[in-house]
Every structure is written in structure tokens, then in C-alpha cells.
Amino acid sequence: RGLLRKTVRPFQAVAPILATGVLVVGGLLVANTEDWRKAIFALMLFSVVVGLPEGLMGFAAKFLSRLFRIPQAQLPAPSPLEQVMPAKREGSGGAPLLELRELKRSFGGVRAVDGLTMTVRAGEVHGLIGPNGSGKSTVVNVVSGLYTPTSGQMLLRGQPLPQGSLFDTARAGVARTFQNLQLFTGLTALENVMVALRGAYPRSRSLPLVLLGLGRLEERRAQADALALLEFVGLGDQARTLARDLTYGAQRFLEIARAVARKPEVLILDEPAAGLSHPDMLRQMEVIKRVHQRGVTIVLIEHHMDVISGLCDVVTVLDGGKPIAEGAPAEVKRHPKVIEAYLGEVEAGPAAEPVRAEV
Ligand code: ADP
Ligand code: MG
């Protein structure tokens, strides 16, 4: 069926032209009966829209694949986890890995990030918290290359991080997930992860080898690797499900699998638990812990304080684009500025008592 779909795909662009042709020719054939022409034309149009919503070629593909019962190719066995997620490299723990210095980004008059200096150390889980609109996602967008910084420096292992290119940043070793999911909804879970594996196998860049049929071998290997990553996040049995048909929770796990597929040094998770049910949230904490145990440094943006306390070594608190506190989760939670940022002005004395309205 996959093969058939591939053969049919190039024709799909032509299908609307064909359909128009059929309608025009059909219209001409009944041209003599002028009175009926419009009615028949409308009927034809109507039946195509209602009867063939996937278009002529889509219908043909469905029909043919049913006719010949083309079996789906078996998926290969998943690769060993060691191959897709190499275990911890010793030695660099604690050294500055990702450094942001006086990072700024404004949108017109809005200073979304306004001078953030922060050091993420190798092997740590670094929390980034702050009220809504405090600039957390903008930090992620700038660091990951979606936006360019207005000013400031970003260093990875002391080298400048590429700016303004998601692709280059991912290649440098920084992967991310999105607060609002950004999956390829029309691809399967497996294919979503395979996309991230593109270029992971040096051989696939050589055209003669692809022509010799080695491209197919590469694809099998990518499937095996992707499957291992899906199993890692607990989606092994949904490899063939279209991303848009996965539950919301599963989509969140898929985003993590896809980001991890890049074998990043730093993984930035932007509110990965947003909207998750409690059991899913616990499962996700386990997944994040296991990614971390394999030596990936993590920057975690999160609202749930228990997730932050459970996972983070150090937390930076943002408010109005500026860092207002940094330290261990327990310390940061008690910091007066943090309490103020989250709860608004904390007033002392009797004025803070609720005022009862008189009727
Ligand atoms: P957080 O993730 O902490 O909730 P954001 O980084 O999304 O905060 O937003 C910080 C501020 O920057 C907000 O005031 C938001 O409106 C603004 N902002 C973020 N992205 C854009 C953008 N692309 N264009 C204009 N303003 C933006
Ligand atoms: Mg955000």
C-alpha cells in the first residue's frame, strides 16, 4: 500500500486538472440540451465533492489497494537502545555547557527577554520557570534558532551557538520540543521520528549507493532506530498511527521521541506536561529522567512545581524577561521575589484582609 501511495502521489497534483477535464468534456457532451446542462453539471460537481472527497487519484489508490490487497511491509525489529541513545559520556559533568549572556529579544516595544544571563551545566536538569508571558518560550525560540536574538551571546561548550536557524542549532547539538505541538500530523508516529533521523546515516548522502539500492537498507535502519525511540517513550505499539490520530498525551511523548532522535547534548522541553493527565504526567517525568540518565543535559520549562522539584538540580525564575532568582528548587520556592511574581504584590498587615462588600 505504501508503494502504491508513492506511485500515486505524483499524479495527485494532476488529478484536479483531470477532474476539470472530465467535467468540461462531460459538459460539452450534453451541450445540446442547454436546459439540462447546468443541472447535470451541478449534479456532477456535487457527486464528485460528496462521493470522492479524496479526489480521483485518491479514490483510485484506495480502490486498487483494496483490489490487490497489498500487504503492509513488516517493520524491522527495534534497534538496541544503546544505538539510538548512547549512554552517558563521563567526565564533563558540571562544566558550563550552554551559556546565555545578557540575552535580549524584543518584538517592537515588547521586551520579551530582557537581559538573561544563565549557565546550564553539563549533566544537569535546569528548570526555567516564571508566570505566563515572562519570556520562557521566547528564550527557547531564540536559543533553538527559531528567532534571532536582539542582542547578547549564546555559547555551547564555549563556542558561539548558530543564530536564527533551527536546522543549524539542532546540528550543533541542541534539540527542542514545542509548547504548542508541532508534529507532522499527516505522517505516522514512526515517520515523524524518522524525519529527525534524516542525515544520521552518512551513507545516505551518496547518490550512487542509493541507486545501488542501499537507500532501502538505510530506510530499514531508520525504521528500526525510530521504533526503538518510540518504545523508549512507550509508543512502540502505535508506530503506524498517524500523528493526528494519537491522543494528546501520546503526541506529547512523540515530540520528545523526535527531539531525542537527534542525539542532542542539550534537550529543551517547553512545558512538556501542559494539558497532560496526572498519570501521563508521572509517566513523562519518568521518560525525562531516563533521557537525563543517558547523559543528556535538559532545560525544562514547567508550571507544575512538583515536576520541577522532582527533576531539577537548579531553577532560574524569569519575570518580565529578566531573571529574578536562581537556585535549588526548594530555595527558589521560598524566594520573596518569586512568591511576589506568582501571587502579585504580597501586602502585610490588616490591609491584606479581604474586604466584605456592604449591600
Ligand atoms: P511565556 O512562554 O513565559 O509564557 P512568551 O515567551 O511566550 O512567554 O512571551 C513573552 C512575551 O513576548 C509576551 O508578552 C508575548 O506576548 C511576547 N511575544 C512572544 N512571542 C512573540 C511574537 N512572535 N511576536 C510578538 N510578541 C511576542
Ligand atoms: Mg510559553
mmCIF file of C-alpha atoms and ligand atoms in Angstrom:
data_model
loop_
_atom_site.group_PDB
_atom_site.id
_atom_site.type_symbol
_atom_site.label_atom_id
_atom_site.label_comp_id
_atom_site.label_asym_id
_atom_site.label_seq_id
_atom_site.Cartn_x
_atom_site.Cartn_y
_atom_site.Cartn_z
ATOM 1 C CA ARG A 1 0.000 0.000 0.000
ATOM 2 C CA GLY A 2 2.895 2.317 0.806
ATOM 3 C CA LEU A 3 4.393 1.638 -2.609
ATOM 4 C CA LEU A 4 1.082 2.293 -4.277
ATOM 5 C CA ARG A 5 0.681 5.527 -2.410
ATOM 6 C CA LYS A 6 4.135 6.562 -3.558
ATOM 7 C CA THR A 7 3.295 5.805 -7.190
ATOM 8 C CA VAL A 8 0.036 7.642 -6.982
ATOM 9 C CA ARG A 9 1.392 10.692 -5.189
ATOM 10 C CA PRO A 10 2.963 12.424 -8.235
ATOM 11 C CA PHE A 11 -0.342 12.092 -10.053
ATOM 12 C CA GLN A 12 -2.246 13.692 -7.267
ATOM 13 C CA ALA A 13 -1.152 17.126 -8.405
ATOM 14 C CA VAL A 14 -2.560 16.382 -11.843
ATOM 15 C CA ALA A 15 -5.807 14.965 -10.512
ATOM 16 C CA PRO A 16 -7.653 18.289 -10.198
ATOM 17 C CA ILE A 17 -6.780 19.041 -13.847
ATOM 18 C CA LEU A 18 -8.091 15.653 -14.898
ATOM 19 C CA ALA A 19 -11.234 16.203 -12.912
ATOM 20 C CA THR A 20 -11.754 19.588 -14.536
ATOM 21 C CA GLY A 21 -11.248 17.930 -17.925
ATOM 22 C CA VAL A 22 -13.867 15.315 -17.159
ATOM 23 C CA LEU A 23 -16.296 17.994 -16.079
ATOM 24 C CA VAL A 24 -15.678 20.165 -19.151
ATOM 25 C CA VAL A 25 -15.856 17.287 -21.631
ATOM 26 C CA GLY A 26 -18.895 15.928 -19.859
ATOM 27 C CA GLY A 27 -20.410 19.366 -20.074
ATOM 28 C CA LEU A 28 -19.733 19.566 -23.814
ATOM 29 C CA LEU A 29 -21.318 16.177 -24.429
ATOM 30 C CA VAL A 30 -24.560 17.411 -23.038
ATOM 31 C CA ALA A 31 -24.148 20.850 -24.590
ATOM 32 C CA ASN A 32 -27.085 20.409 -26.946
ATOM 33 C CA THR A 33 -29.546 20.038 -24.221
ATOM 34 C CA GLU A 34 -28.832 23.539 -22.974
ATOM 35 C CA ASP A 35 -31.572 23.480 -20.376
ATOM 36 C CA TRP A 36 -30.228 20.379 -18.723
ATOM 37 C CA ARG A 37 -26.649 21.387 -18.989
ATOM 38 C CA LYS A 38 -26.435 23.424 -15.842
ATOM 39 C CA ALA A 39 -28.363 20.918 -13.806
ATOM 40 C CA ILE A 40 -26.222 17.986 -14.928
ATOM 41 C CA PHE A 41 -23.086 19.988 -14.416
ATOM 42 C CA ALA A 42 -24.132 20.850 -10.900
ATOM 43 C CA LEU A 43 -25.006 17.225 -10.229
ATOM 44 C CA MET A 44 -21.594 16.066 -11.449
ATOM 45 C CA LEU A 45 -19.842 18.611 -9.309
ATOM 46 C CA PHE A 46 -21.925 17.650 -6.328
ATOM 47 C CA SER A 47 -21.295 13.946 -6.712
ATOM 48 C CA VAL A 48 -17.546 14.483 -7.009
ATOM 49 C CA VAL A 49 -17.445 16.637 -3.894
ATOM 50 C CA VAL A 50 -19.587 14.272 -1.869
ATOM 51 C CA GLY A 51 -18.606 10.934 -3.381
ATOM 52 C CA LEU A 52 -14.887 11.405 -3.952
ATOM 53 C CA PRO A 53 -13.675 13.692 -1.185
ATOM 54 C CA GLU A 54 -10.144 12.333 -1.596
ATOM 55 C CA GLY A 55 -10.169 13.136 -5.326
ATOM 56 C CA LEU A 56 -9.982 10.894 -8.369
ATOM 57 C CA MET A 57 -6.465 9.617 -7.719
ATOM 58 C CA GLY A 58 -7.136 9.171 -4.046
ATOM 59 C CA PHE A 59 -10.151 7.077 -4.951
ATOM 60 C CA ALA A 60 -8.147 5.077 -7.493
ATOM 61 C CA ALA A 61 -5.432 4.410 -4.917
ATOM 62 C CA LYS A 62 -7.955 3.219 -2.357
ATOM 63 C CA PHE A 63 -9.754 1.100 -4.905
ATOM 64 C CA LEU A 64 -6.587 -0.507 -6.283
ATOM 65 C CA SER A 65 -5.075 -1.225 -2.890
ATOM 66 C CA ARG A 66 -8.304 -2.933 -1.882
ATOM 67 C CA LEU A 67 -8.416 -4.853 -5.110
ATOM 68 C CA PHE A 68 -4.877 -6.207 -4.800
ATOM 69 C CA ARG A 69 -4.776 -6.326 -1.006
ATOM 70 C CA ILE A 70 -1.215 -5.078 -0.913
ATOM 71 C CA PRO A 71 0.128 -6.140 2.488
ATOM 72 C CA GLN A 72 1.971 -3.644 4.653
ATOM 73 C CA ALA A 73 5.657 -4.332 4.859
ATOM 74 C CA GLN A 74 6.677 -5.769 8.213
ATOM 75 C CA LEU A 75 8.502 -3.346 10.437
ATOM 76 C CA PRO A 76 12.015 -4.408 11.380
ATOM 77 C CA ALA A 77 12.834 -5.283 14.979
ATOM 78 C CA PRO A 78 13.702 -2.194 17.026
ATOM 79 C CA SER A 79 17.394 -1.318 17.322
ATOM 80 C CA PRO A 80 19.102 -1.773 20.692
ATOM 81 C CA LEU A 81 18.595 1.355 22.784
ATOM 82 C CA GLU A 82 22.349 1.829 23.087
ATOM 83 C CA GLN A 83 22.478 2.541 19.359
ATOM 84 C CA VAL A 84 19.864 5.308 19.346
ATOM 85 C CA MET A 85 20.717 6.793 22.729
ATOM 86 C CA PRO A 86 24.381 6.278 23.544
ATOM 87 C CA ALA A 87 24.917 6.008 27.279
ATOM 88 C CA LYS A 88 26.421 8.735 29.380
ATOM 89 C CA ARG A 89 29.774 10.131 28.389
ATOM 90 C CA GLU A 90 31.728 10.568 31.592
ATOM 91 C CA GLY A 91 33.941 13.456 32.536
ATOM 92 C CA SER A 92 32.198 16.637 31.509
ATOM 93 C CA GLY A 93 29.643 16.727 34.346
ATOM 94 C CA GLY A 94 29.238 20.126 35.959
ATOM 95 C CA ALA A 95 31.158 22.110 33.338
ATOM 96 C CA PRO A 96 29.281 25.014 31.709
ATOM 97 C CA LEU A 97 27.609 23.639 28.591
ATOM 98 C CA LEU A 98 25.087 26.209 27.419
ATOM 99 C CA GLU A 99 25.757 29.794 28.394
ATOM 100 C CA LEU A 100 23.459 32.730 27.785
ATOM 101 C CA ARG A 101 24.895 36.169 28.388
ATOM 102 C CA GLU A 102 22.753 39.294 28.543
ATOM 103 C CA LEU A 103 20.385 37.709 26.051
ATOM 104 C CA LYS A 104 17.696 40.071 24.759
ATOM 105 C CA ARG A 105 14.869 39.755 22.308
ATOM 106 C CA SER A 106 12.169 42.353 21.706
ATOM 107 C CA PHE A 107 9.114 42.387 19.493
ATOM 108 C CA GLY A 108 8.531 46.035 18.637
ATOM 109 C CA GLY A 109 8.146 47.647 22.040
ATOM 110 C CA VAL A 110 7.697 44.367 23.915
ATOM 111 C CA ARG A 111 10.877 43.264 25.636
ATOM 112 C CA ALA A 112 10.084 39.573 25.803
ATOM 113 C CA VAL A 113 13.578 38.628 27.012
ATOM 114 C CA ASP A 114 15.372 41.477 28.670
ATOM 115 C CA GLY A 115 18.913 40.578 29.677
ATOM 116 C CA LEU A 116 19.001 36.922 30.653
ATOM 117 C CA THR A 117 22.305 35.542 31.880
ATOM 118 C CA MET A 118 22.153 31.856 32.684
ATOM 119 C CA THR A 119 24.569 28.925 32.678
ATOM 120 C CA VAL A 120 23.348 25.417 32.055
ATOM 121 C CA ARG A 121 25.876 22.885 33.320
ATOM 122 C CA ALA A 122 26.569 19.561 31.654
ATOM 123 C CA GLY A 123 24.561 16.702 33.073
ATOM 124 C CA GLU A 124 22.054 18.869 34.923
ATOM 125 C CA VAL A 125 18.345 19.345 34.637
ATOM 126 C CA HIS A 126 17.931 23.115 34.601
ATOM 127 C CA GLY A 127 14.436 24.419 35.273
ATOM 128 C CA LEU A 128 13.164 27.641 33.751
ATOM 129 C CA ILE A 129 10.002 28.918 35.364
ATOM 130 C CA GLY A 130 8.040 32.137 35.553
ATOM 131 C CA PRO A 131 4.491 33.453 35.186
ATOM 132 C CA ASN A 132 2.753 33.436 31.796
ATOM 133 C CA GLY A 133 4.281 35.930 29.421
ATOM 134 C CA SER A 134 7.539 36.138 31.333
ATOM 135 C CA GLY A 135 9.510 35.194 28.212
ATOM 136 C CA LYS A 136 10.238 31.490 28.720
ATOM 137 C CA SER A 137 9.134 30.350 25.271
ATOM 138 C CA THR A 138 10.935 33.282 23.687
ATOM 139 C CA VAL A 139 14.169 32.123 25.351
ATOM 140 C CA VAL A 140 13.621 28.672 23.850
ATOM 141 C CA ASN A 141 12.791 30.160 20.457
ATOM 142 C CA VAL A 142 15.956 32.254 20.448
ATOM 143 C CA VAL A 143 18.255 29.521 21.741
ATOM 144 C CA SER A 144 16.861 26.929 19.328
ATOM 145 C CA GLY A 145 17.319 29.252 16.364
ATOM 146 C CA LEU A 146 13.673 29.977 15.550
ATOM 147 C CA TYR A 147 14.242 33.667 16.363
ATOM 148 C CA THR A 148 17.449 35.665 16.253
ATOM 149 C CA PRO A 149 18.418 37.442 19.457
ATOM 150 C CA THR A 150 18.184 41.247 19.520
ATOM 151 C CA SER A 151 21.462 41.252 21.433
ATOM 152 C CA GLY A 152 23.536 39.096 23.734
ATOM 153 C CA GLN A 153 25.603 35.963 23.437
ATOM 154 C CA MET A 154 24.815 32.271 23.336
ATOM 155 C CA LEU A 155 27.607 29.743 23.772
ATOM 156 C CA LEU A 156 27.658 25.976 23.583
ATOM 157 C CA ARG A 157 30.802 24.481 25.136
ATOM 158 C CA GLY A 158 32.340 27.953 24.830
ATOM 159 C CA GLN A 159 31.682 28.191 21.091
ATOM 160 C CA PRO A 160 29.073 30.594 19.698
ATOM 161 C CA LEU A 161 25.806 28.828 19.017
ATOM 162 C CA PRO A 162 24.419 29.280 15.478
ATOM 163 C CA GLN A 163 21.761 32.006 15.364
ATOM 164 C CA GLY A 164 18.477 32.113 13.545
ATOM 165 C CA SER A 165 18.472 28.582 12.113
ATOM 166 C CA LEU A 166 16.630 25.700 13.787
ATOM 167 C CA PHE A 167 18.499 23.357 11.481
ATOM 168 C CA ASP A 168 21.996 24.564 12.358
ATOM 169 C CA THR A 169 21.214 24.689 16.063
ATOM 170 C CA ALA A 170 19.876 21.140 16.021
ATOM 171 C CA ARG A 171 23.026 20.045 14.204
ATOM 172 C CA ALA A 172 25.142 21.764 16.858
ATOM 173 C CA GLY A 173 23.500 19.523 19.459
ATOM 174 C CA VAL A 174 20.543 21.458 20.865
ATOM 175 C CA ALA A 175 17.120 19.909 20.329
ATOM 176 C CA ARG A 176 13.764 21.199 21.492
ATOM 177 C CA THR A 177 10.086 20.432 21.786
ATOM 178 C CA PHE A 178 7.311 22.979 21.309
ATOM 179 C CA GLN A 179 4.801 24.263 23.818
ATOM 180 C CA ASN A 180 2.162 24.021 21.091
ATOM 181 C CA LEU A 181 2.815 20.662 19.481
ATOM 182 C CA GLN A 182 4.492 20.838 16.070
ATOM 183 C CA LEU A 183 4.199 17.332 14.688
ATOM 184 C CA PHE A 184 3.790 16.271 11.067
ATOM 185 C CA THR A 185 0.152 15.381 11.585
ATOM 186 C CA GLY A 186 -0.247 13.575 8.263
ATOM 187 C CA LEU A 187 2.693 11.233 8.907
ATOM 188 C CA THR A 188 2.718 8.211 11.190
ATOM 189 C CA ALA A 189 4.389 8.261 14.589
ATOM 190 C CA LEU A 190 7.234 6.228 13.106
ATOM 191 C CA GLU A 191 7.689 8.608 10.182
ATOM 192 C CA ASN A 192 7.713 11.626 12.500
ATOM 193 C CA VAL A 193 10.733 10.159 14.284
ATOM 194 C CA MET A 194 12.345 9.037 11.014
ATOM 195 C CA VAL A 195 12.259 12.614 9.754
ATOM 196 C CA ALA A 196 14.514 13.590 12.650
ATOM 197 C CA LEU A 197 16.887 10.736 11.801
ATOM 198 C CA ARG A 198 17.431 12.093 8.311
ATOM 199 C CA GLY A 199 21.128 12.556 7.706
ATOM 200 C CA ALA A 200 22.016 10.427 10.722
ATOM 201 C CA TYR A 201 23.491 7.798 8.421
ATOM 202 C CA PRO A 202 26.394 9.177 6.400
ATOM 203 C CA ARG A 203 25.965 6.657 3.597
ATOM 204 C CA SER A 204 22.574 8.008 2.604
ATOM 205 C CA ARG A 205 24.189 11.137 1.218
ATOM 206 C CA SER A 206 25.922 9.291 -1.538
ATOM 207 C CA LEU A 207 23.754 9.084 -4.631
ATOM 208 C CA PRO A 208 25.468 6.096 -6.326
ATOM 209 C CA LEU A 209 24.890 3.971 -3.227
ATOM 210 C CA VAL A 210 21.256 4.993 -3.145
ATOM 211 C CA LEU A 211 20.980 3.938 -6.778
ATOM 212 C CA LEU A 212 22.526 0.591 -5.859
ATOM 213 C CA GLY A 213 19.581 0.047 -3.556
ATOM 214 C CA LEU A 214 21.325 0.875 -0.320
ATOM 215 C CA GLY A 215 18.809 3.648 0.271
ATOM 216 C CA ARG A 216 16.344 0.933 1.118
ATOM 217 C CA LEU A 217 18.723 -0.540 3.701
ATOM 218 C CA GLU A 218 19.092 2.893 5.226
ATOM 219 C CA GLU A 219 15.355 3.206 5.449
ATOM 220 C CA ARG A 220 15.062 -0.122 7.261
ATOM 221 C CA ARG A 221 17.719 1.007 9.686
ATOM 222 C CA ALA A 222 15.948 4.325 10.262
ATOM 223 C CA GLN A 223 12.723 2.395 10.891
ATOM 224 C CA ALA A 224 14.458 0.158 13.437
ATOM 225 C CA ASP A 225 16.026 3.149 15.187
ATOM 226 C CA ALA A 226 12.779 5.116 15.190
ATOM 227 C CA LEU A 227 10.944 2.120 16.587
ATOM 228 C CA ALA A 228 13.454 1.854 19.429
ATOM 229 C CA LEU A 229 12.840 5.521 20.264
ATOM 230 C CA LEU A 230 9.068 5.067 20.155
ATOM 231 C CA GLU A 231 9.371 2.117 22.541
ATOM 232 C CA PHE A 232 11.560 4.246 24.769
ATOM 233 C CA VAL A 233 8.720 6.739 25.246
ATOM 234 C CA GLY A 234 6.088 3.999 25.400
ATOM 235 C CA LEU A 235 4.601 4.368 21.922
ATOM 236 C CA GLY A 236 6.000 1.175 20.390
ATOM 237 C CA ASP A 237 2.568 -0.208 19.594
ATOM 238 C CA GLN A 238 1.390 2.958 17.835
ATOM 239 C CA ALA A 239 4.198 3.243 15.300
ATOM 240 C CA ARG A 240 1.829 3.157 12.356
ATOM 241 C CA THR A 241 -0.775 5.519 13.769
ATOM 242 C CA LEU A 242 -0.994 8.912 12.099
ATOM 243 C CA ALA A 243 0.247 11.608 14.446
ATOM 244 C CA ARG A 244 -3.099 13.411 14.266
ATOM 245 C CA ASP A 245 -4.917 10.270 15.428
ATOM 246 C CA LEU A 246 -2.781 9.860 18.543
ATOM 247 C CA THR A 247 -4.173 11.017 21.856
ATOM 248 C CA TYR A 248 -2.954 14.389 23.036
ATOM 249 C CA GLY A 249 -0.753 12.748 25.652
ATOM 250 C CA ALA A 250 0.791 10.402 23.097
ATOM 251 C CA GLN A 251 1.538 13.365 20.810
ATOM 252 C CA ARG A 252 3.499 14.962 23.632
ATOM 253 C CA PHE A 253 5.547 11.777 24.057
ATOM 254 C CA LEU A 254 6.094 11.621 20.297
ATOM 255 C CA GLU A 255 7.567 15.122 20.320
ATOM 256 C CA ILE A 256 10.079 14.000 22.916
ATOM 257 C CA ALA A 257 10.996 10.898 20.898
ATOM 258 C CA ARG A 258 11.546 13.029 17.811
ATOM 259 C CA ALA A 259 13.738 15.520 19.670
ATOM 260 C CA VAL A 260 15.793 12.751 21.280
ATOM 261 C CA ALA A 261 16.342 11.153 17.862
ATOM 262 C CA ARG A 262 18.813 13.940 17.096
ATOM 263 C CA LYS A 263 21.066 12.594 19.881
ATOM 264 C CA PRO A 264 21.210 16.084 21.369
ATOM 265 C CA GLU A 265 23.616 17.237 24.029
ATOM 266 C CA VAL A 266 21.012 19.671 25.305
ATOM 267 C CA LEU A 267 17.301 18.970 25.165
ATOM 268 C CA ILE A 268 14.950 21.906 25.774
ATOM 269 C CA LEU A 269 11.416 20.951 26.770
ATOM 270 C CA ASP A 270 8.852 23.766 26.613
ATOM 271 C CA GLU A 271 6.029 22.872 29.003
ATOM 272 C CA PRO A 272 6.015 19.198 28.049
ATOM 273 C CA ALA A 273 3.402 18.386 30.687
ATOM 274 C CA ALA A 274 0.929 21.102 29.643
ATOM 275 C CA GLY A 275 -2.540 19.581 29.421
ATOM 276 C CA LEU A 276 -1.453 16.081 30.454
ATOM 277 C CA SER A 277 -3.494 13.933 32.801
ATOM 278 C CA HIS A 278 -1.837 13.138 36.113
ATOM 279 C CA PRO A 279 -0.822 9.548 35.190
ATOM 280 C CA ASP A 280 0.611 10.776 31.872
ATOM 281 C CA MET A 281 2.495 13.481 33.725
ATOM 282 C CA LEU A 282 4.099 10.894 36.012
ATOM 283 C CA ARG A 283 4.988 8.720 33.022
ATOM 284 C CA GLN A 284 6.508 11.718 31.332
ATOM 285 C CA MET A 285 8.623 12.558 34.361
ATOM 286 C CA GLU A 286 9.982 9.009 34.151
ATOM 287 C CA VAL A 287 10.808 9.447 30.452
ATOM 288 C CA ILE A 288 12.581 12.752 31.119
ATOM 289 C CA LYS A 289 14.523 11.132 33.969
ATOM 290 C CA ARG A 290 15.622 8.294 31.709
ATOM 291 C CA VAL A 291 16.713 10.686 28.950
ATOM 292 C CA HIS A 292 18.700 12.553 31.577
ATOM 293 C CA GLN A 293 20.274 9.353 32.911
ATOM 294 C CA ARG A 294 21.647 8.749 29.441
ATOM 295 C CA GLY A 295 23.706 11.899 29.773
ATOM 296 C CA VAL A 296 21.505 14.443 28.015
ATOM 297 C CA THR A 297 21.509 17.865 29.654
ATOM 298 C CA ILE A 298 17.966 19.153 29.993
ATOM 299 C CA VAL A 299 16.393 22.588 30.140
ATOM 300 C CA LEU A 300 12.878 22.149 31.455
ATOM 301 C CA ILE A 301 10.141 24.761 31.315
ATOM 302 C CA GLU A 302 7.314 23.741 33.543
ATOM 303 C CA HIS A 303 4.462 25.106 35.600
ATOM 304 C CA HIS A 304 3.902 22.192 37.945
ATOM 305 C CA MET A 305 6.100 22.854 40.934
ATOM 306 C CA ASP A 306 6.176 19.158 41.900
ATOM 307 C CA VAL A 307 7.626 18.286 38.478
ATOM 308 C CA ILE A 308 10.262 20.998 38.901
ATOM 309 C CA SER A 309 11.099 19.872 42.442
ATOM 310 C CA GLY A 310 11.204 16.235 41.371
ATOM 311 C CA LEU A 311 13.507 16.700 38.401
ATOM 312 C CA CYS A 312 15.568 19.882 38.540
ATOM 313 C CA ASP A 313 19.001 20.416 40.028
ATOM 314 C CA VAL A 314 18.753 24.170 39.618
ATOM 315 C CA VAL A 315 15.973 26.573 38.642
ATOM 316 C CA THR A 316 16.043 30.019 37.069
ATOM 317 C CA VAL A 317 12.963 32.181 37.567
ATOM 318 C CA LEU A 318 12.011 34.719 34.914
ATOM 319 C CA ASP A 319 9.698 37.659 35.340
ATOM 320 C CA GLY A 320 9.160 40.286 32.673
ATOM 321 C CA GLY A 321 12.006 38.792 30.640
ATOM 322 C CA LYS A 322 14.501 39.206 33.483
ATOM 323 C CA PRO A 323 15.906 36.567 35.818
ATOM 324 C CA ILE A 324 14.715 37.286 39.359
ATOM 325 C CA ALA A 325 16.047 34.241 41.197
ATOM 326 C CA GLU A 326 18.193 31.174 40.703
ATOM 327 C CA GLY A 327 18.988 28.224 42.897
ATOM 328 C CA ALA A 328 17.821 24.822 44.092
ATOM 329 C CA PRO A 329 14.035 24.286 43.671
ATOM 330 C CA ALA A 330 13.362 24.381 47.409
ATOM 331 C CA GLU A 331 15.249 27.681 47.853
ATOM 332 C CA VAL A 332 13.675 29.312 44.841
ATOM 333 C CA LYS A 333 10.162 28.406 46.016
ATOM 334 C CA ARG A 334 10.670 30.417 49.201
ATOM 335 C CA HIS A 335 12.283 33.419 47.499
ATOM 336 C CA PRO A 336 10.150 36.524 48.233
ATOM 337 C CA LYS A 337 10.528 37.873 44.694
ATOM 338 C CA VAL A 338 9.305 34.576 43.267
ATOM 339 C CA ILE A 339 6.282 34.492 45.546
ATOM 340 C CA GLU A 340 5.550 38.070 44.543
ATOM 341 C CA ALA A 341 5.871 37.313 40.820
ATOM 342 C CA TYR A 342 3.443 34.414 41.077
ATOM 343 C CA LEU A 343 0.954 35.800 43.548
ATOM 344 C CA GLY A 344 1.165 39.523 42.830
ATOM 345 C CA GLU A 345 2.034 42.109 45.461
ATOM 346 C CA VAL A 346 2.167 40.499 48.890
ATOM 347 C CA GLU A 347 0.877 43.079 51.357
ATOM 348 C CA ALA A 348 1.449 42.917 55.070
ATOM 349 C CA GLY A 349 -0.863 43.860 57.884
ATOM 350 C CA PRO A 350 -4.631 44.213 58.185
ATOM 351 C CA ALA A 351 -4.982 45.789 54.717
ATOM 352 C CA ALA A 352 -4.396 42.336 53.247
ATOM 353 C CA GLU A 353 -7.619 41.048 54.804
ATOM 354 C CA PRO A 354 -10.479 40.583 52.397
ATOM 355 C CA VAL A 355 -12.918 43.465 52.305
ATOM 356 C CA ARG A 356 -16.528 42.409 52.544
ATOM 357 C CA ALA A 357 -18.825 44.375 50.308
ATOM 358 C CA GLU A 358 -21.752 46.086 52.045
ATOM 359 C CA VAL A 359 -25.068 45.835 50.267
HETATM 360 P P1 ADP B 1 5.980 32.540 28.298
HETATM 361 O O1 ADP B 1 6.418 31.384 27.453
HETATM 362 O O2 ADP B 1 6.834 32.749 29.508
HETATM 363 O O3 ADP B 1 4.537 32.452 28.672
HETATM 364 P P2 ADP B 1 6.456 34.106 25.922
HETATM 365 O O4 ADP B 1 7.909 33.980 25.677
HETATM 366 O O5 ADP B 1 5.550 33.281 25.094
HETATM 367 O O6 ADP B 1 6.156 33.878 27.458
HETATM 368 O O7 ADP B 1 6.041 35.614 25.737
HETATM 369 C C1 ADP B 1 6.730 36.695 26.341
HETATM 370 C C2 ADP B 1 6.208 37.995 25.793
HETATM 371 O O8 ADP B 1 6.625 38.137 24.445
HETATM 372 C C3 ADP B 1 4.704 38.097 25.785
HETATM 373 O O9 ADP B 1 4.361 39.416 26.136
HETATM 374 C C4 ADP B 1 4.331 37.792 24.368
HETATM 375 O O10 ADP B 1 3.163 38.462 24.009
HETATM 376 C C5 ADP B 1 5.531 38.323 23.598
HETATM 377 N N1 ADP B 1 5.780 37.564 22.361
HETATM 378 C C6 ADP B 1 6.216 36.300 22.285
HETATM 379 N N2 ADP B 1 6.371 35.904 21.020
HETATM 380 C C7 ADP B 1 6.014 36.967 20.259
HETATM 381 C C8 ADP B 1 5.951 37.215 18.847
HETATM 382 N N3 ADP B 1 6.295 36.259 17.982
HETATM 383 N N4 ADP B 1 5.534 38.430 18.441
HETATM 384 C C9 ADP B 1 5.206 39.385 19.332
HETATM 385 N N5 ADP B 1 5.241 39.248 20.651
HETATM 386 C C10 ADP B 1 5.629 38.044 21.128
HETATM 387 MG MG MG B 2 5.468 29.684 26.865
#
